[in-house]
Amino acid sequence: MPLLDDILAWSSRDDAPNWQRDALRRIFAANGQLTATDLAVIRAMVEQSAGAPTPLPLDKSHIPTMGSGSSTVLLRLSQLKNVNGFPDDRGLEMADQGLTLLFGENGAGKSGFARVMKRACRARHSAPVLPDAFAAGKQPTPPQAFIAYRTGGKDHQITWAEGGASNGDLAMVSVYDSHCAQDYISKDGPSTFVPYGFHALTALAAAQQAIQDEINRDIGAIQLRPEQFFALHGTHSVGRIMANLGPKTDITALEALAQLTPEETESIKDLSAAIKGLDVEPEAIKHERLAQRLDSLASLAAQAERFVTDAALDKFASLSRAEQEAVEADQLAQGLLHADGNADGPAGALLSETGGAEWKALFKAAEAFSLKTYPEHKDHPASDPGDQCVLCQQPLVESAQARMKRFRRFVAADAAQNLETARNAVNEARRKIDAANLAPVDEPTLAEIQQSDQGLAEAVSAQQADWTARRNWITSAYALAGWTEPRPILPAGDPLSTRFTAKANALRQLAAKLRSAKDQKAHDTLSAQLAELTSRRDLTGHLPAIRTHIDQAKRRSALEAARDALSTKSVSAKITGLSKTHTTEALARALNDELEALGYRHRVKPTLTSQTKAGKNVHGLVLEGCDHGTHEVLSEGEQRAVALAFFLAEARLRGDQSTLVFDDPSTSLDHLHRRKMAEHLVDLSKQRPVIVLTHDAVFLTTLLSEVAEQGATAKIQTVQWHGGSPGALLDGLAWESKPYSDQMKELKALAVQLRASQNPYPNDADKRAVRDAYAHLRGMIERAIREIVLNDTVHPFSDEVKVIQVGAIAGFEIEEWRRIVSVYGQASEVIVGHDSPIAGQYEIPSAEQFETDLAIIETVMKACEERRRAFNKNEKQFMIDLRNKIRIR
């Protein structure tokens, strides 16, 4: 076929990728039905993945029906070996012209022969021929057969083996089966029919699109994050490479950059130090900020130092001694107070703690209460005549008045006043010392001071510790009155507050000097050198992530390249171009001629069109005016009829006269399409060899009727089981399918055999043989009535009543009927389907009687045959011509 030639030429073009040619090979082998495994392998070849198979490009031997170009006539299959469940040496003879009809029930072995022919002839739809599936444990050789064929007037024989190379001559034999319908019907849009071969390009485009979609999903799953490496960007060597990080990045160059020598590592420290001297502003600001904090610390240190200097400790010791002296003076005054009380006798004796601290507090309270009770008095507590005691509320007698006055004199004395003053001074000093912040420098600030001035930091730690020790010494000395104990010594040198102030001033001066000595050009040069080295140093930690990024980028780039290679643009363009070239008016006419011959009854027939669907130009045969898919509009039977018509149209336009094989072509067809198909196939067999394999008894009958009607040549065989295995061939039809004439011949031969083998006194086996012979006779009589007496006017497997045939029945006599009924009745009584009483059983006829009964039936049928021949000669053709004239009108 020219279309297949063009497809092969396109796939073999110089720029055609081998994976695409391999994909086309797979598509033709699978008739467009690529599996998920096929798609995965094709993708591996596109990506050139490790382990991907080497592409096997499409060639002529892979394309069904693309053979040598000559007319090939199948002659026979012989010496089949290891084919399905067939025993070895099964075979099939085929007529070199006319019709070869192979009939067999399901499971009889018809499909075994069909599989071999499909496989050997490179049919569009074929599967590997299998050996016996039930031969457990055996390792048979591949199925094989001898195939004889004729081409160019010469006979050839080849050995075909499953999996072996195909034969170009045999590829010219076209095979049609029920799967062929989808070869011509596009499901991508409105009802479109395209020649065989376009399905491969359509499947290729679909496969490429499916793989492309899958690759796009994989591309989307690869998330590259270059932002994670932004820290490595810059004008240095690493930055220049990282700016273009991708699938072409040289990882070895980066790995080399990441290797720093010890000298380069040391240079980072030197450059950092040098840059610090040149990059003055950050350092100057840092110095100024620390100076501000040192100013605050100097103030806090000065406050703390007030409480821990030697002068401060001496002053507190003096206050403590003054307090002690006041206590001693007060105790002496108390003694005098008690002495005065004792001088007054027993009545004037005072309590032992009188004059003590608690007593003085009580006296002070009484004094305050008296002030409120006797505000007009000058002295308090009140002690004038008539006054009451503010404590016991009793009138003050004279002695009590004198004692109260003596108490006032005691309290007002210097000793008591001095003690109170001294004690208050000590308490106030202790409060201030305890509240003093003797650790004003916290740890973070101390660390910052340490970075700037290690000596100052050490002084801070030492002096704060000494300050706390001196405060603790004060507390201990006061409690124990041990002022002669050695006190902790302060560090020599200036106090901390002075050192803080001096350091702050020095830092401000340093900041000023840094700013005045700034050299920006030298700073930039050193910064560039430092950036070069630090970027290389930092690169080391990023290398694992960079390797992963580059690998992913390479994978993504490879996927994108594969995706672009899978573009369907060139395939779509080729489909459009080829459809315009090969979907022609000649094809449309041939298709419609075949549809008419097959009885296609749809009111709209395919017409040639060129249209755009979903952005694609589609040139093909459509059901005009139909906006739905053919598979949605036509029934399954109509689709099969269209497919068969397309198959036959292509076979006709191809120009050769090779054998056509039809495997169960009547599937899904109704009785009208079935009859028209039988008529057309029989007519076609007059032009070229036709092989029909069928299990359909109705279709078989229709074919046989058409063979008889058209006077065609037919080689009829029946496939059946024999010897416990399928695939045995019977020349002609099995008994139940044979016509009356063949059945009569067989029964006459059987009668001769019975007469020769029967015993004088029949035994049980003889009787059984006679019963079986009469059973066949009974069936033959029924067939003779239908075929001969009724002139095949009606048929059990036909929907047609052949009214014209009835004319041959005229002249049938009652006596003929009586003779038929007599023999038929005897046959009905003899067969085992009827039982008779033991006491009155019918006598089994003899072999001679059977032969006589056969003669009776044959005589009657010969008379009917003579009347039928006379009718066909004198009357039938007249009626046929009359019917045809009426149809023309």
Coordinates of N, CA and C in Angstrom, one line a residue, residues 324-518:
Q324 N 29.8 52.2 121.0 CA 30.1 51.4 122.2 C 30.4 52.3 123.4
E325 N 31.0 53.4 123.2 CA 31.3 54.4 124.3 C 30.0 54.9 124.8
A326 N 29.0 55.2 124.0 CA 27.7 55.7 124.4 C 27.0 54.7 125.2
V327 N 27.1 53.4 124.8 CA 26.5 52.3 125.5 C 27.0 52.3 127.0
E328 N 28.3 52.4 127.0 CA 29.0 52.3 128.4 C 28.6 53.5 129.2
A329 N 28.5 54.7 128.7 CA 28.1 55.9 129.4 C 26.6 55.7 129.9
D330 N 25.8 55.2 129.0 CA 24.4 55.0 129.4 C 24.3 54.0 130.5
Q331 N 25.0 53.0 130.4 CA 25.0 52.0 131.5 C 25.4 52.6 132.8
L332 N 26.4 53.5 132.8 CA 26.8 54.2 134.1 C 25.6 55.1 134.6
A333 N 24.9 55.8 133.7 CA 23.8 56.6 134.2 C 22.7 55.8 134.8
Q334 N 22.5 54.6 134.2 CA 21.4 53.7 134.7 C 21.8 53.3 136.1
G335 N 23.1 53.1 136.4 CA 23.5 52.7 137.7 C 23.2 53.8 138.7
L336 N 23.5 55.0 138.4 CA 23.1 56.1 139.2 C 21.7 56.2 139.5
L337 N 20.8 56.0 138.4 CA 19.4 56.1 138.6 C 18.9 55.0 139.6
H338 N 19.4 53.8 139.5 CA 19.0 52.8 140.5 C 19.5 53.1 141.9
A339 N 20.7 53.8 142.0 CA 21.2 54.1 143.3 C 20.3 55.2 144.0
D340 N 19.8 56.1 143.2 CA 18.9 57.1 143.8 C 17.6 56.4 144.3
G341 N 17.1 55.5 143.5 CA 15.9 54.8 143.9 C 16.1 54.0 145.2
N342 N 17.2 53.3 145.3 CA 17.5 52.5 146.5 C 17.6 53.4 147.8
A343 N 18.1 54.7 147.6 CA 18.2 55.6 148.7 C 16.9 56.0 149.3
D344 N 15.8 55.8 148.6 CA 14.5 56.1 149.1 C 13.9 55.0 149.9
G345 N 14.6 53.9 150.1 CA 14.1 52.8 150.9 C 13.5 51.8 150.0
P346 N 13.0 50.7 150.7 CA 12.4 49.7 149.8 C 11.3 50.1 148.9
A347 N 10.6 51.1 149.3 CA 9.5 51.6 148.5 C 10.0 52.3 147.2
G348 N 11.3 52.8 147.2 CA 11.8 53.5 146.1 C 12.7 52.6 145.2
A349 N 12.8 51.3 145.5 CA 13.7 50.4 144.7 C 13.1 50.3 143.3
L350 N 14.0 50.3 142.3 CA 13.6 50.2 140.9 C 13.8 48.8 140.3
L351 N 13.0 48.5 139.3 CA 13.1 47.3 138.6 C 14.5 47.2 138.0
S352 N 15.0 46.0 137.8 CA 16.4 45.8 137.4 C 16.7 46.4 136.0
E353 N 15.8 46.4 135.0 CA 16.0 46.9 133.7 C 15.6 48.3 133.5
T354 N 15.3 49.0 134.6 CA 14.9 50.4 134.5 C 16.1 51.1 133.9
G355 N 15.8 52.0 132.9 CA 16.9 52.7 132.3 C 17.4 52.1 131.0
G356 N 17.0 50.8 130.8 CA 17.5 50.2 129.6 C 16.7 50.6 128.4
A357 N 17.1 50.0 127.3 CA 16.5 50.4 126.0 C 15.0 50.3 125.9
E358 N 14.5 49.1 126.5 CA 13.0 48.9 126.4 C 12.3 49.9 127.3
W359 N 13.0 50.2 128.5 CA 12.3 51.1 129.4 C 12.3 52.5 128.8
K360 N 13.4 52.9 128.1 CA 13.4 54.2 127.5 C 12.3 54.3 126.4
A361 N 12.1 53.2 125.7 CA 11.0 53.2 124.7 C 9.7 53.4 125.3
L362 N 9.5 52.8 126.5 CA 8.2 52.9 127.2 C 8.1 54.3 127.7
F363 N 9.2 54.9 128.2 CA 9.2 56.3 128.7 C 8.8 57.2 127.6
K364 N 9.4 57.0 126.4 CA 9.1 57.9 125.3 C 7.7 57.9 124.9
A365 N 7.1 56.7 125.0 CA 5.7 56.5 124.6 C 4.8 57.2 125.6
A366 N 5.2 57.1 126.9 CA 4.4 57.8 128.0 C 4.5 59.3 127.8
E367 N 5.7 59.7 127.4 CA 5.9 61.1 127.2 C 5.0 61.7 126.1
A368 N 4.9 60.9 125.0 CA 4.0 61.3 123.9 C 2.6 61.3 124.3
F369 N 2.2 60.3 125.1 CA 0.8 60.2 125.5 C 0.4 61.4 126.4
S370 N 1.4 61.7 127.3 CA 1.2 62.8 128.3 C 1.0 64.1 127.5
L371 N 1.8 64.2 126.5 CA 1.7 65.5 125.7 C 0.3 65.7 125.2
K372 N -0.4 64.6 124.8 CA -1.7 64.7 124.3 C -2.8 64.9 125.4
T373 N -2.4 64.2 126.6 CA -3.4 64.3 127.7 C -3.3 65.6 128.4
Y374 N -2.1 66.1 128.6 CA -1.9 67.4 129.4 C -1.1 68.3 128.5
P375 N -1.8 68.9 127.5 CA -1.1 69.7 126.5 C -0.6 71.1 127.2
E376 N -1.3 71.4 128.3 CA -0.9 72.7 128.9 C 0.3 72.6 129.8
H377 N 0.7 71.3 130.0 CA 1.9 71.1 130.9 C 3.2 71.4 130.1
K378 N 4.2 71.8 130.9 CA 5.5 72.1 130.3 C 6.3 70.8 130.2
D379 N 6.3 70.0 131.3 CA 7.1 68.8 131.4 C 6.2 67.6 131.2
H380 N 6.8 66.6 130.6 CA 6.1 65.3 130.3 C 7.1 64.2 130.5
P381 N 6.6 63.1 131.0 CA 5.2 62.8 131.4 C 4.8 63.7 132.6
A382 N 3.5 64.0 132.7 CA 2.9 64.9 133.7 C 3.3 64.4 135.1
S383 N 3.8 65.4 135.9 CA 4.2 65.0 137.3 C 3.7 66.0 138.3
D384 N 2.8 66.9 137.9 CA 2.3 68.0 138.9 C 1.3 67.4 139.8
P385 N 1.2 68.0 141.0 CA 0.2 67.6 141.9 C -1.2 67.5 141.2
G386 N -1.9 66.4 141.5 CA -3.2 66.2 140.9 C -3.2 65.5 139.6
D387 N -2.0 65.3 139.0 CA -2.0 64.6 137.7 C -2.1 63.1 137.9
Q388 N -2.5 62.4 137.0 CA -2.6 61.0 137.0 C -1.4 60.4 136.2
C389 N -1.0 59.2 136.6 CA 0.0 58.5 135.9 C -0.5 58.1 134.5
V390 N 0.2 58.4 133.5 CA -0.3 58.1 132.1 C -0.2 56.6 131.8
L391 N 0.4 55.9 132.7 CA 0.5 54.4 132.4 C -0.5 53.7 133.2
C392 N -0.5 53.9 134.6 CA -1.4 53.2 135.4 C -2.7 53.9 135.7
Q393 N -2.8 55.2 135.2 CA -4.0 56.0 135.4 C -4.4 56.3 136.8
Q394 N -3.5 56.1 137.8 CA -3.7 56.4 139.2 C -3.2 57.8 139.5
P395 N -3.8 58.5 140.5 CA -3.3 59.8 140.9 C -1.8 59.7 141.3
L396 N -1.0 60.7 141.0 CA 0.4 60.6 141.3 C 0.5 61.2 142.8
V397 N 1.0 60.3 143.6 CA 1.3 60.7 145.0 C 2.6 61.5 145.0
E398 N 3.0 62.0 146.1 CA 4.2 62.8 146.1 C 5.4 62.1 145.7
S399 N 5.5 60.8 146.2 CA 6.7 60.0 145.9 C 6.7 59.7 144.4
A400 N 5.6 59.4 143.9 CA 5.5 59.1 142.5 C 5.9 60.3 141.6
Q401 N 5.4 61.5 142.1 CA 5.7 62.7 141.4 C 7.3 62.9 141.4
A402 N 7.9 62.6 142.5 CA 9.4 62.8 142.6 C 10.1 61.8 141.7
R403 N 9.6 60.6 141.7 CA 10.2 59.5 140.8 C 10.1 59.9 139.4
M404 N 8.9 60.4 138.9 CA 8.7 60.8 137.5 C 9.7 61.9 137.1
K405 N 9.9 62.8 138.0 CA 10.8 63.9 137.7 C 12.2 63.4 137.6
R406 N 12.6 62.4 138.5 CA 13.9 61.8 138.4 C 14.1 61.1 137.1
F407 N 13.0 60.4 136.6 CA 13.1 59.7 135.3 C 13.3 60.7 134.2
R408 N 12.7 61.9 134.3 CA 12.8 62.8 133.2 C 14.3 63.4 133.2
R409 N 14.8 63.5 134.3 CA 16.2 64.0 134.4 C 17.2 63.0 133.8
F410 N 16.9 61.7 134.0 CA 17.7 60.6 133.5 C 17.7 60.6 132.0
V411 N 16.5 60.6 131.5 CA 16.3 60.5 130.0 C 16.9 61.7 129.4
A412 N 16.8 62.9 130.0 CA 17.3 64.1 129.4 C 18.8 64.2 129.6
A413 N 19.4 63.3 130.3 CA 20.9 63.4 130.5 C 21.6 63.2 129.2
D414 N 22.9 63.5 129.0 CA 23.8 63.4 127.8 C 24.0 62.0 127.4
A415 N 24.2 61.1 128.5 CA 24.5 59.7 128.1 C 23.4 59.1 127.3
A416 N 22.2 59.3 127.7 CA 21.1 58.7 127.0 C 21.0 59.3 125.6
Q417 N 21.1 60.6 125.5 CA 21.0 61.3 124.2 C 22.2 60.8 123.3
N418 N 23.4 60.7 123.8 CA 24.5 60.3 123.0 C 24.4 58.9 122.5
L419 N 23.8 58.0 123.3 CA 23.6 56.6 122.9 C 22.7 56.6 121.7
E420 N 21.6 57.3 121.8 CA 20.6 57.2 120.7 C 21.2 57.8 119.4
T421 N 22.0 58.9 119.5 CA 22.6 59.5 118.4 C 23.6 58.5 117.7
A422 N 24.5 57.9 118.6 CA 25.5 57.0 118.0 C 24.9 55.8 117.4
R423 N 23.8 55.3 118.0 CA 23.2 54.1 117.4 C 22.5 54.4 116.1
N424 N 21.9 55.6 116.0 CA 21.3 55.9 114.7 C 22.3 56.1 113.6
A425 N 23.5 56.7 114.0 CA 24.5 56.9 113.0 C 25.0 55.5 112.5
V426 N 25.2 54.6 113.4 CA 25.7 53.3 112.9 C 24.7 52.6 112.0
N427 N 23.5 52.6 112.4 CA 22.4 51.9 111.6 C 22.3 52.5 110.2
E428 N 22.4 53.9 110.1 CA 22.3 54.5 108.8 C 23.5 54.1 107.9
A429 N 24.7 54.1 108.6 CA 25.9 53.7 107.8 C 25.8 52.2 107.3
R430 N 25.3 51.4 108.2 CA 25.2 50.0 107.7 C 24.2 49.8 106.6
R431 N 23.1 50.6 106.7 CA 22.1 50.5 105.6 C 22.7 50.9 104.3
K432 N 23.4 52.0 104.3 CA 24.0 52.4 103.0 C 25.1 51.4 102.5
I433 N 25.9 50.9 103.4 CA 26.9 49.9 103.0 C 26.2 48.6 102.4
D434 N 25.2 48.2 103.0 CA 24.5 47.0 102.5 C 23.8 47.2 101.2
A435 N 23.3 48.4 101.0 CA 22.6 48.7 99.7 C 23.5 49.1 98.6
A436 N 24.7 49.3 98.9 CA 25.7 49.7 97.8 C 25.8 48.6 96.8
N437 N 25.9 49.0 95.5 CA 26.1 48.1 94.3 C 27.6 47.9 94.1
L438 N 28.1 46.8 94.7 CA 29.5 46.6 94.6 C 29.9 45.7 93.4
A439 N 29.0 45.4 92.5 CA 29.3 44.7 91.3 C 28.5 45.3 90.1
P440 N 28.9 46.5 89.8 CA 28.2 47.3 88.7 C 28.4 46.8 87.3
V441 N 29.5 46.0 87.1 CA 29.8 45.5 85.7 C 29.2 44.1 85.6
D442 N 28.2 43.9 84.7 CA 27.6 42.6 84.4 C 28.5 41.7 83.5
E443 N 28.2 40.5 83.3 CA 29.0 39.6 82.5 C 29.2 40.0 81.1
P444 N 28.1 40.3 80.3 CA 28.3 40.7 78.9 C 29.2 41.9 78.8
T445 N 29.0 42.9 79.7 CA 29.8 44.1 79.6 C 31.3 43.8 79.9
L446 N 31.5 42.9 80.9 CA 32.8 42.5 81.2 C 33.5 41.8 80.0
A447 N 32.7 41.0 79.3 CA 33.3 40.3 78.1 C 33.7 41.3 77.1
E448 N 32.9 42.3 76.8 CA 33.2 43.3 75.8 C 34.5 44.1 76.3
I449 N 34.6 44.5 77.6 CA 35.7 45.2 78.1 C 37.0 44.3 77.9
Q450 N 36.8 43.0 78.1 CA 37.9 42.1 78.0 C 38.4 42.0 76.6
Q451 N 37.5 42.1 75.6 CA 38.0 42.2 74.2 C 38.8 43.4 73.9
S452 N 38.5 44.5 74.6 CA 39.1 45.8 74.3 C 40.4 46.0 75.2
D453 N 40.3 45.5 76.5 CA 41.4 45.8 77.4 C 41.4 44.7 78.5
Q454 N 42.2 43.7 78.2 CA 42.3 42.5 79.1 C 42.6 43.0 80.5
G455 N 43.6 43.9 80.7 CA 44.0 44.3 82.0 C 42.9 45.0 82.8
L456 N 42.1 45.8 82.1 CA 41.0 46.5 82.7 C 40.0 45.5 83.2
A457 N 39.7 44.5 82.3 CA 38.8 43.4 82.7 C 39.2 42.7 83.9
E458 N 40.5 42.4 84.0 CA 41.0 41.7 85.2 C 40.9 42.6 86.4
A459 N 41.1 43.9 86.2 CA 41.0 44.8 87.4 C 39.6 44.9 87.8
V460 N 38.6 44.9 86.9 CA 37.2 44.9 87.3 C 36.9 43.7 88.1
S461 N 37.3 42.5 87.7 CA 36.9 41.3 88.4 C 37.6 41.3 89.8
A462 N 38.9 41.8 89.9 CA 39.6 41.8 91.1 C 39.0 42.8 92.1
Q463 N 38.7 44.0 91.6 CA 38.2 45.1 92.5 C 36.8 44.8 93.0
Q464 N 36.0 44.3 92.1 CA 34.6 44.0 92.6 C 34.7 42.9 93.6
A465 N 35.5 41.9 93.5 CA 35.7 40.9 94.5 C 36.2 41.5 95.8
D466 N 37.2 42.4 95.7 CA 37.8 43.1 96.9 C 36.7 43.9 97.6
W467 N 35.9 44.6 96.8 CA 34.9 45.4 97.4 C 33.9 44.6 98.2
T468 N 33.5 43.4 97.7 CA 32.6 42.6 98.4 C 33.3 42.0 99.7
A469 N 34.6 41.7 99.6 CA 35.3 41.2 100.8 C 35.4 42.2 101.9
R470 N 35.6 43.5 101.5 CA 35.7 44.5 102.5 C 34.3 44.8 103.2
R471 N 33.2 44.7 102.4 CA 31.9 44.8 103.0 C 31.7 43.7 104.0
N472 N 32.1 42.5 103.6 CA 31.9 41.4 104.5 C 32.7 41.5 105.8
W473 N 33.9 42.2 105.6 CA 34.8 42.4 106.8 C 34.1 43.4 107.7
I474 N 33.5 44.4 107.2 CA 32.8 45.4 108.0 C 31.7 44.7 108.8
T475 N 30.9 43.8 108.1 CA 29.8 43.1 108.8 C 30.4 42.3 110.0
S476 N 31.4 41.6 109.7 CA 32.0 40.7 110.7 C 32.6 41.5 111.9
A477 N 33.4 42.5 111.5 CA 34.0 43.3 112.6 C 33.0 44.0 113.5
Y478 N 31.9 44.5 112.9 CA 30.9 45.2 113.7 C 30.2 44.2 114.7
A479 N 30.0 42.9 114.1 CA 29.3 42.0 115.0 C 30.2 41.5 116.1
L480 N 31.5 41.5 115.9 CA 32.4 40.9 116.9 C 33.2 42.0 117.6
A481 N 32.9 43.3 117.2 CA 33.7 44.4 117.7 C 35.2 44.1 117.5
G482 N 35.5 43.5 116.3 CA 36.9 43.1 116.1 C 37.6 44.0 115.1
W483 N 37.6 45.3 115.4 CA 38.2 46.3 114.5 C 39.7 46.2 114.4
T484 N 40.3 45.4 115.2 CA 41.8 45.3 115.1 C 42.2 44.2 114.2
E485 N 41.2 43.4 113.7 CA 41.5 42.3 112.7 C 41.9 43.0 111.4
P486 N 42.9 42.3 110.6 CA 43.3 42.9 109.4 C 42.2 42.9 108.4
R487 N 42.1 44.1 107.7 CA 41.1 44.2 106.7 C 41.6 43.9 105.3
P488 N 40.7 43.4 104.3 CA 41.2 43.1 103.0 C 41.8 44.3 102.3
I489 N 42.8 44.0 101.5 CA 43.6 45.1 100.9 C 43.0 45.4 99.5
L490 N 42.9 46.6 99.2 CA 42.5 47.0 97.8 C 43.7 46.9 96.9
P491 N 43.4 46.6 95.6 CA 44.5 46.5 94.6 C 45.2 47.9 94.6
A492 N 46.5 47.8 94.3 CA 47.3 49.0 94.1 C 46.9 49.8 92.9
G493 N 47.1 51.0 92.8 CA 46.9 51.8 91.6 C 45.6 52.6 91.7
D494 N 45.2 53.1 90.5 CA 44.1 54.0 90.5 C 42.8 53.2 90.8
P495 N 41.8 53.9 91.4 CA 40.5 53.2 91.7 C 39.9 52.9 90.3
L496 N 38.9 52.0 90.4 CA 38.2 51.5 89.1 C 37.5 52.6 88.4
S497 N 36.9 53.5 89.2 CA 36.2 54.6 88.5 C 37.1 55.5 87.7
T498 N 38.3 55.7 88.2 CA 39.3 56.5 87.5 C 39.8 55.7 86.2
R499 N 40.0 54.5 86.4 CA 40.4 53.7 85.2 C 39.3 53.6 84.1
F500 N 38.1 53.5 84.6 CA 36.9 53.5 83.6 C 37.0 54.8 82.8
T501 N 37.1 55.9 83.5 CA 37.1 57.3 82.9 C 38.2 57.4 81.9
A502 N 39.4 56.9 82.4 CA 40.6 57.0 81.5 C 40.4 56.1 80.3
K503 N 39.9 54.9 80.4 CA 39.7 54.1 79.3 C 38.7 54.6 78.3
A504 N 37.6 55.2 78.8 CA 36.6 55.8 77.9 C 37.2 57.0 77.1
N505 N 38.0 57.8 77.8 CA 38.7 58.9 77.0 C 39.6 58.3 76.0
A506 N 40.4 57.2 76.3 CA 41.3 56.6 75.4 C 40.5 56.1 74.1
L507 N 39.3 55.4 74.4 CA 38.6 54.9 73.3 C 38.1 56.0 72.4
R508 N 37.7 57.1 72.9 CA 37.2 58.2 72.1 C 38.4 58.8 71.2
Q509 N 39.5 58.9 71.8 CA 40.7 59.3 71.1 C 41.0 58.3 70.0
L510 N 40.9 57.0 70.2 CA 41.2 56.0 69.2 C 40.2 56.1 68.1
A511 N 38.9 56.3 68.4 CA 37.9 56.4 67.3 C 38.3 57.6 66.4
A512 N 38.7 58.7 67.0 CA 39.0 59.9 66.3 C 40.3 59.6 65.4
K513 N 41.3 58.9 65.9 CA 42.4 58.6 65.1 C 42.1 57.7 64.0
L514 N 41.2 56.7 64.2 CA 40.8 55.7 63.1 C 40.2 56.5 62.0
R515 N 39.3 57.4 62.3 CA 38.6 58.1 61.2 C 39.6 59.0 60.5
S516 N 40.6 59.6 61.2 CA 41.5 60.5 60.5 C 42.5 59.7 59.6
A517 N 42.7 58.4 59.9 CA 43.7 57.6 59.1 C 43.0 56.7 58.1
K518 N 41.8 56.9 57.7 CA 41.0 56.0 56.8 C 41.6 56.0 55.4

